[in-house]
Each structure stands twice: as structure tokens, then as C-alpha cells.
Amino acid sequence: MDFTEKLTEQYAKKIYGFAYGKTGNTHDAEDLSQSILLTLCKIDFEGKDIADMDGYIWRVCNYTWSNFLRKNKPVWNSASYADELENSASEENLEEELIKSETYIKLRRELMYLSRMKREITIMFYYDGKSGKDIAAYFGIPAATVRWYLGEAKKTLKERIDMKDTIYRPKKLDIYFSGTLNDIAKIAELRNDLLTQNICIACAGKALTVEEIAQKLCMSALFIENKLENLLYMGYIEKVGAAKYRTTFFVQDEDFIAAKSSYEFGKFTPVAAIIYNEAKAALPEIRKIGFMGCDLPENVLMWAVCEIAAHNYGNKLICSFENKVSKFCPLRGDGSKHWILASVEKNEVLKALPNLPSQIADYIKYAGGAAGKYTSNNQLCMQQFDPNCITPDRKPLTSREISDLGRIHTIITQNTEPSEYDKELIALWAEKGFVSVENGKPRLTIPYFTSAEHEKLESIVNESIVKKAIASYGSDFAAEYAEFTDKQINAPVSEEERTFVKQNIYKPNAIGYLLFSAGKLKKPSAEEAKSICTIIWERP
């Protein structure tokens, strides 16, 4: 079976559906389907370079339908088909009409890829019929400059019309930050907007013009220009020269993530075992602190203690580097200072690399998540971890929300009768999984510490757990990790960015996942998972 036969067989049902939708009866639908299939058989598909086969087949169907109407005018004498009859083409010039149509569509698309000035001047001159003098007066620029823009636009369009079409498949990034953030809305677009993320992917490493970005992403330059404004303001993208743009942070691609995950899986497994064993031994002493929640189930407390210990361990290793990244943390447009941690979303990695060993694939899938989230107000502080093996990324608690939990703590410790407002508050947080109610009495389901109790917790974690992990896997391990990571960075980035990426040995959720996959930490219940790995403590 040759290519054309395979193609007609593949599209036969769709073609019949199209024909029936146009004619409304089986007899005419069969006739029209046959006409379309015969037309397709006459086209040399193997000799053509067609990027969008669905679109090409659809246009063949429409042109054949137009011809079908023209040949059957006595039967199809209806005003409702006037548009189709006007667009009818003979079988002899069908392919020529298709080529013209495709060229026109491609020209319009390529015009949209031009930068703003080139695009507007070209449209005004060729589509609106404005003279070069009128355009020059409109923009307040010399007529010679208008001629230059038109010449550059013509040259660019001519080159691109002859180029092979490409289809860009956008990628999703996981975005986290390390440092401070004053305006959450400024990073929200980078986290949630697919076009913004793909502009950053396109400009990672090599600086590109707006036109080159548009061409690469198959997206109108107008949309690119709109997104660039916030990226430039926050310093996530920088301008290079007069008209090029480059991403300022390192984007971890599929190969980087696979290599790093394989390395981490081997290196962090013994670290995780030390942290777990020491945490298990220290748990009775931690319970004796007497904080609210000291009687929570062992698995709930072990998850919290292991994540906190891994958090402190990672921070101490980062501090062991002589060239500290905190010295040159980037200043952002909103006045905050933070690094961006950007990586291709894990499902994209697994899709691109389907033959990864199952252990490494699972590590990529489950060892991530938001870690060390911190919120505070004048009275309270909150820390939360979201190991993705047991919980999705959760919205950090706001300062108002931790005050709510502080109010419930006061009701419990003072054994006061809740007001109607308090009852609503307790019901709300019970639904969220942070409070349970037993015999009409509320009870927090997370560890809650006074200032003195929290100091004791930190002392036990650092002295009994972290210090022993550092003794076995300390500064030498951190230096080895940095050296390995440095070799994987395959894109040109600033020395400061390179230093940050290679020193980022902070992986508390990876430690949690390795303990979970080894069966040491257990899966929490659905109710426990709502508040797992969250602690609150009072300020001094």
C-alpha cells in the first residue's frame, strides 16, 4: 500500500463525516466522498513537504465541495450555497489554488512574526495604501527610515516564505523561587502563563530578537512584545544590544534533569537513611518538649522532623561554600531579591525520555515539590513542605490564616467556650484538615510550639540529626555535588547564576521521597495529607 492509499484510508471516515455534514443525505455524501478521495489520489503527496496534513486535507475537501456544487447547480439551486459557489475551483487548477491559498495564509502568519515597527509599517504601506511620506509623518521618523523598514520586511518575508514550516510544541515549566518576594503577582505570570514560560525557554542561552522568538514559537510578535514587559521589569529576561533578549536564569532541560536525578538518587539515599535513623532515635526527646501536637501519630511527626532536618542540612551545606550565593542574589523590579529555579515539567521529561530506569523516572516524578515555605506575622511563624510523593503543592498559609490557628490554640490552652465566630473558625479549619473536634473540643492536627519549645526542637534537630549527617556527608560532599552539577550546565549563564545552580544542594523533599519509597515514612491518610509537614511557632 503506497502513501496516498494509506492517507485516504486514514482520512476516509473523516471525509465521509465532512461530506454528510455538507449534503445532509447519505446518497450525496457518498458521491462527494468519492470525489474527494479521487482528488486526493491525483495529488503527489510524497513529493510535497506538508507540515499540517489535517489542514491540507480540509482545504481539499472544501475545494472539492465547491466543485461539487458548481457541477450540480440545477439540483443545488439555493442561496445558502452562494459562498461555496463563489469559491469553487476546477479540478484542473485545484492544486494551484491550494498552493496560492497556503502561500497567502503563510504570508499573513509570517507578517505577524515581524517586530512591531516592521509589522505596522508593512501593513500601512501594502494593506492600507499609505504612502511612505504619510507613514513617516505618522511615526515621526525620516522617510528613509520607512524605506529601510519596508526593505527589511520584504527581505525577511521572502526568506521565510521559502522556509519549511515547523510546528512548535510548547513546554511547561515548574517554577520556584529562592529568596524574598514582595509582589506575588509579578511571579504568577512566570509560574502560570505558558507563553511567558516558552519565551524564557526560547531565549535561554542565545539572545534572540522579537521576530526570532515569534518565528521559533510560531506566535504573533504582538503577543511576545506584551509578555516581555513584565519579564524585563522583574529581570527574568535582559536586553542584549539594541533589540535582542536573553533569559537571565538557567532552565533545567530534560537531559539536565535526568543526569542530576540519577546522581542525586545514588548520593542522597545514604544521607536520607542517616537522617531517618537519627530522627527516629531523637523522637522520644522531641515529644518530651511537650508542644501541642507532641502526641500526634508517629508517622505524622516523623514526616515533619525529617523534612525539617533535611531543610537544615541543605541550608548548612549551602553555607559551607566559600563563594556564597546570598552575596549576589538578583535584585528584582519589585524590590525583592530572589533566584528563579526553573525546570521542564516532570511529565515533559518522562515523555521525552521514555527509557529511563524506573527508579530514576519515579524520582523525577515524586521527589520534588515546594519546600521550606515560610509565612510570619507579629506573633507567629509557619513552615511548610509539600513532598509531591504524598501531597501536591499547596498554597502557603497567609499571615491571617496562621493568626486563625493561633486563636484556636488559645481557645484550646485556656479551655474557653468558643464564641459563634470561633465555632465557624474551628469548622473551617477542621474542613481544611488542620483541626479535629473530639467530644465538642477542638484539637490541632499540626505541631504548634511556643518560642521556647521551638528553640528546643531546633537544638535537638541540629545537634542530634543534622550534625551527624554533616559528619558523614558534609562540605566534601557539597563540593563534589557542585562539581558534578557544573559539568551539566550546557547553556551560557552568568557566573553568579552558575554558582547558584551548582550550589543548590537544598533537597528536603528528595530526602522525604527516598524515605517514603524505602518504606520508612508511610503514606498519610487523606485527612492527614491536608496538613502534613506543617508547623507553627510563636515569635520570641
Short mmCIF file of C-alpha atoms in Angstrom, two decimals, residues 42-280:
data_model
loop_
_atom_site.label_atom_id
_atom_site.label_comp_id
_atom_site.label_asym_id
_atom_site.label_seq_id
_atom_site.Cartn_x
_atom_site.Cartn_y
_atom_site.Cartn_z
CA LYS A 42 -4.30 12.71 -8.07
CA ILE A 43 -2.04 14.65 -5.68
CA ASP A 44 1.63 13.69 -5.35
CA PHE A 45 1.87 13.77 -1.56
CA GLU A 46 5.27 12.08 -1.40
CA GLY A 47 6.76 14.86 -3.49
CA LYS A 48 5.33 17.56 -1.23
CA ASP A 49 6.58 18.92 2.09
CA ILE A 50 3.32 19.37 4.03
CA ALA A 51 3.63 20.36 7.70
CA ASP A 52 -0.11 20.43 8.52
CA MET A 53 -1.69 17.42 6.78
CA ASP A 54 -5.06 17.87 8.54
CA GLY A 55 -5.32 21.44 7.26
CA TYR A 56 -4.30 20.42 3.74
CA ILE A 57 -6.91 17.63 3.59
CA TRP A 58 -9.54 20.02 4.95
CA ARG A 59 -8.83 22.52 2.15
CA VAL A 60 -9.04 19.75 -0.47
CA CYS A 61 -12.43 18.77 0.97
CA ASN A 62 -13.70 22.36 0.74
CA TYR A 63 -12.50 22.92 -2.82
CA THR A 64 -14.00 19.60 -3.95
CA TRP A 65 -17.27 20.52 -2.23
CA SER A 66 -17.24 23.83 -4.15
CA ASN A 67 -16.76 21.96 -7.44
CA PHE A 68 -19.49 19.50 -6.47
CA LEU A 69 -21.88 22.41 -6.01
CA ARG A 70 -20.89 24.00 -9.32
CA LYS A 71 -21.47 20.79 -11.27
CA ASN A 72 -24.83 20.24 -9.62
CA LYS A 73 -26.21 23.79 -9.88
CA PRO A 74 -29.65 22.68 -11.16
CA VAL A 75 -30.07 20.48 -8.11
CA TRP A 76 -28.29 22.66 -5.55
CA ASN A 77 -30.02 25.93 -6.54
CA SER A 78 -30.03 27.54 -3.14
CA ALA A 79 -28.82 30.88 -1.84
CA SER A 80 -27.33 29.17 1.18
CA TYR A 81 -24.53 27.83 -1.02
CA ALA A 82 -23.63 31.15 -2.65
CA ASP A 83 -20.34 31.47 -0.78
CA GLU A 84 -19.23 27.96 -1.71
CA LEU A 85 -20.07 28.53 -5.41
CA GLU A 86 -18.12 31.78 -5.47
CA ASN A 87 -15.07 29.96 -4.10
CA SER A 88 -15.36 26.99 -6.46
CA ALA A 89 -12.30 25.83 -8.36
CA SER A 90 -11.94 23.48 -11.29
CA GLU A 91 -10.22 20.14 -10.79
CA GLU A 92 -7.51 21.22 -13.21
CA ASN A 93 -6.36 24.17 -11.11
CA LEU A 94 -7.18 22.72 -7.66
CA GLU A 95 -3.54 22.18 -6.68
CA GLU A 96 -2.59 25.65 -7.92
CA GLU A 97 -5.42 27.16 -5.88
CA LEU A 98 -4.30 25.23 -2.83
CA ILE A 99 -0.74 26.48 -3.22
CA LYS A 100 -1.96 30.07 -3.54
CA SER A 101 -4.17 29.66 -0.50
CA GLU A 102 -1.35 28.14 1.55
CA THR A 103 1.06 30.89 0.48
CA TYR A 104 -1.42 33.60 1.43
CA ILE A 105 -2.04 32.00 4.82
CA LYS A 106 1.69 31.63 5.39
CA LEU A 107 2.32 35.26 4.34
CA ARG A 108 -0.24 36.51 6.85
CA ARG A 109 1.31 34.36 9.55
CA GLU A 110 4.86 35.48 8.78
CA LEU A 111 3.71 39.11 8.81
CA MET A 112 2.55 38.62 12.38
CA TYR A 113 6.02 37.36 13.33
CA LEU A 114 7.59 40.72 12.39
CA SER A 115 8.54 43.12 15.18
CA ARG A 116 6.07 45.90 15.98
CA MET A 117 7.60 48.68 13.83
CA LYS A 118 8.21 46.49 10.78
CA ARG A 119 4.77 44.94 11.09
CA GLU A 120 2.87 48.23 11.40
CA ILE A 121 4.77 49.98 8.58
CA THR A 122 4.30 46.98 6.24
CA ILE A 123 0.56 46.79 6.94
CA MET A 124 0.11 50.54 6.48
CA PHE A 125 2.01 50.55 3.17
CA TYR A 126 0.70 47.38 1.50
CA TYR A 127 -2.71 46.90 3.08
CA ASP A 128 -3.86 50.41 3.97
CA GLY A 129 -2.34 52.06 0.89
CA LYS A 130 -0.47 54.72 2.85
CA SER A 131 2.47 56.45 1.18
CA GLY A 132 5.97 56.40 2.64
CA LYS A 133 5.63 60.12 3.37
CA ASP A 134 2.35 59.58 5.29
CA ILE A 135 3.87 56.75 7.31
CA ALA A 136 6.95 58.82 8.12
CA ALA A 137 4.75 61.67 9.36
CA TYR A 138 2.60 59.28 11.43
CA PHE A 139 5.59 57.82 13.29
CA GLY A 140 7.67 60.99 13.29
CA ILE A 141 10.62 59.33 11.54
CA PRO A 142 12.50 60.11 8.29
CA ALA A 143 11.11 58.71 5.01
CA ALA A 144 14.46 56.92 4.51
CA THR A 145 13.85 55.00 7.72
CA VAL A 146 10.44 53.92 6.46
CA ARG A 147 12.05 52.64 3.24
CA TRP A 148 14.63 50.75 5.30
CA TYR A 149 11.90 49.05 7.38
CA LEU A 150 9.97 48.09 4.23
CA GLY A 151 13.11 46.69 2.62
CA GLU A 152 13.98 44.65 5.72
CA ALA A 153 10.40 43.37 5.98
CA LYS A 154 10.33 42.30 2.32
CA LYS A 155 13.66 40.51 2.66
CA THR A 156 12.56 38.72 5.85
CA LEU A 157 9.18 37.68 4.41
CA LYS A 158 10.76 36.39 1.19
CA GLU A 159 13.23 34.25 3.15
CA ARG A 160 10.60 32.82 5.45
CA ILE A 161 8.01 32.08 2.77
CA ASP A 162 10.52 29.66 1.23
CA MET A 163 11.39 28.04 4.57
CA LYS A 164 9.97 24.71 5.67
CA ASP A 165 7.08 25.03 8.12
CA THR A 166 7.75 23.85 11.65
CA ILE A 167 5.29 23.06 14.41
CA TYR A 168 6.36 24.19 17.87
CA ARG A 169 5.16 22.13 20.81
CA PRO A 170 5.14 24.35 23.93
CA LYS A 171 6.67 23.05 27.14
CA LYS A 172 5.52 23.60 30.71
CA LEU A 173 7.98 24.71 33.37
CA ASP A 174 7.96 24.13 37.11
CA ILE A 175 8.87 27.49 38.68
CA TYR A 176 10.04 28.06 42.25
CA PHE A 177 11.99 30.91 43.80
CA SER A 178 14.67 31.14 46.48
CA GLY A 179 14.85 34.40 48.42
CA THR A 180 12.30 37.14 49.07
CA LEU A 181 9.27 38.17 47.02
CA ASN A 182 7.35 41.42 47.54
CA ASP A 183 4.62 41.04 44.90
CA ILE A 184 3.34 37.51 44.25
CA ALA A 185 1.55 38.73 41.10
CA LYS A 186 4.90 39.52 39.46
CA ILE A 187 5.99 35.89 39.53
CA ALA A 188 2.49 34.48 38.92
CA GLU A 189 2.71 35.05 35.17
CA LEU A 190 6.04 33.25 35.00
CA ARG A 191 4.59 30.37 37.01
CA ASN A 192 1.25 30.03 35.25
CA ASP A 193 1.43 31.51 31.74
CA LEU A 194 2.59 29.03 29.08
CA LEU A 195 3.63 31.68 26.53
CA THR A 196 5.72 33.55 29.13
CA GLN A 197 7.48 30.32 30.05
CA ASN A 198 8.20 29.43 26.43
CA ILE A 199 9.63 32.87 25.72
CA CYS A 200 12.08 32.17 28.54
CA ILE A 201 12.85 28.72 27.09
CA ALA A 202 13.41 30.21 23.62
CA CYS A 203 15.79 32.87 24.94
CA ALA A 204 17.69 30.57 27.30
CA GLY A 205 21.35 30.71 26.31
CA LYS A 206 21.14 32.54 22.99
CA ALA A 207 19.85 36.10 22.70
CA LEU A 208 17.02 36.48 20.16
CA THR A 209 15.11 39.34 18.54
CA VAL A 210 11.33 39.57 18.92
CA GLU A 211 10.99 38.31 15.35
CA GLU A 212 13.20 35.30 16.06
CA ILE A 213 11.24 34.47 19.21
CA ALA A 214 7.95 34.76 17.30
CA GLN A 215 9.25 32.57 14.49
CA LYS A 216 10.57 29.96 16.93
CA LEU A 217 7.35 29.81 18.96
CA CYS A 218 5.03 30.17 15.92
CA MET A 219 3.34 33.05 17.73
CA SER A 220 2.46 36.61 16.75
CA ALA A 221 5.18 39.11 17.70
CA LEU A 222 2.43 41.30 19.20
CA PHE A 223 1.83 38.73 21.95
CA ILE A 224 5.57 38.29 22.52
CA GLU A 225 6.05 42.04 22.97
CA ASN A 226 3.24 42.20 25.54
CA LYS A 227 4.81 39.45 27.65
CA LEU A 228 8.33 40.86 27.50
CA GLU A 229 7.40 43.96 29.50
CA ASN A 230 6.94 42.18 32.85
CA LEU A 231 9.86 39.80 32.21
CA LEU A 232 12.17 42.77 31.68
CA TYR A 233 10.77 44.60 34.71
CA MET A 234 11.47 41.66 37.02
CA GLY A 235 14.86 40.97 35.46
CA TYR A 236 13.90 37.47 34.33
CA ILE A 237 14.94 38.49 30.82
CA GLU A 238 17.61 41.04 29.91
CA LYS A 239 18.06 43.14 26.79
CA VAL A 240 21.22 42.38 24.83
CA GLY A 241 22.31 45.16 22.49
CA ALA A 242 19.58 47.17 20.82
CA ALA A 243 16.98 44.56 20.01
CA LYS A 244 17.80 41.11 21.43
CA TYR A 245 16.62 39.37 24.59
CA ARG A 246 18.12 36.63 26.76
CA THR A 247 16.79 34.73 29.77
CA THR A 248 18.76 35.52 32.93
CA PHE A 249 18.06 32.25 34.78
CA PHE A 250 19.09 28.71 33.93
CA VAL A 251 16.33 26.49 32.54
CA GLN A 252 16.87 22.86 33.50
CA ASP A 253 16.06 20.81 30.40
CA GLU A 254 15.24 17.11 30.09
CA ASP A 255 18.85 15.90 29.85
CA PHE A 256 20.00 18.04 32.79
CA ILE A 257 17.14 16.76 34.98
CA ALA A 258 17.77 13.12 34.04
CA ALA A 259 21.53 13.33 34.76
CA LYS A 260 21.05 15.26 38.01
CA SER A 261 18.25 12.95 39.23
CA SER A 262 20.34 9.85 38.59
CA TYR A 263 23.23 11.37 40.53
CA GLU A 264 21.03 12.55 43.41
CA PHE A 265 19.27 9.20 43.71
CA GLY A 266 22.58 7.49 44.38
CA LYS A 267 24.10 10.20 46.59
CA PHE A 268 21.10 11.18 48.74
CA THR A 269 19.96 7.64 49.59
CA PRO A 270 22.55 7.13 52.37
CA VAL A 271 22.01 10.72 53.60
CA ALA A 272 18.27 10.01 53.89
CA ALA A 273 18.98 6.83 55.90
CA ILE A 274 21.14 8.76 58.41
CA ILE A 275 18.51 11.48 58.82
CA TYR A 276 15.75 8.91 59.36
CA ASN A 277 17.68 6.79 61.87
CA GLU A 278 18.76 9.81 63.92
CA ALA A 279 15.26 11.34 63.77
CA LYS A 280 13.76 8.06 64.95
#
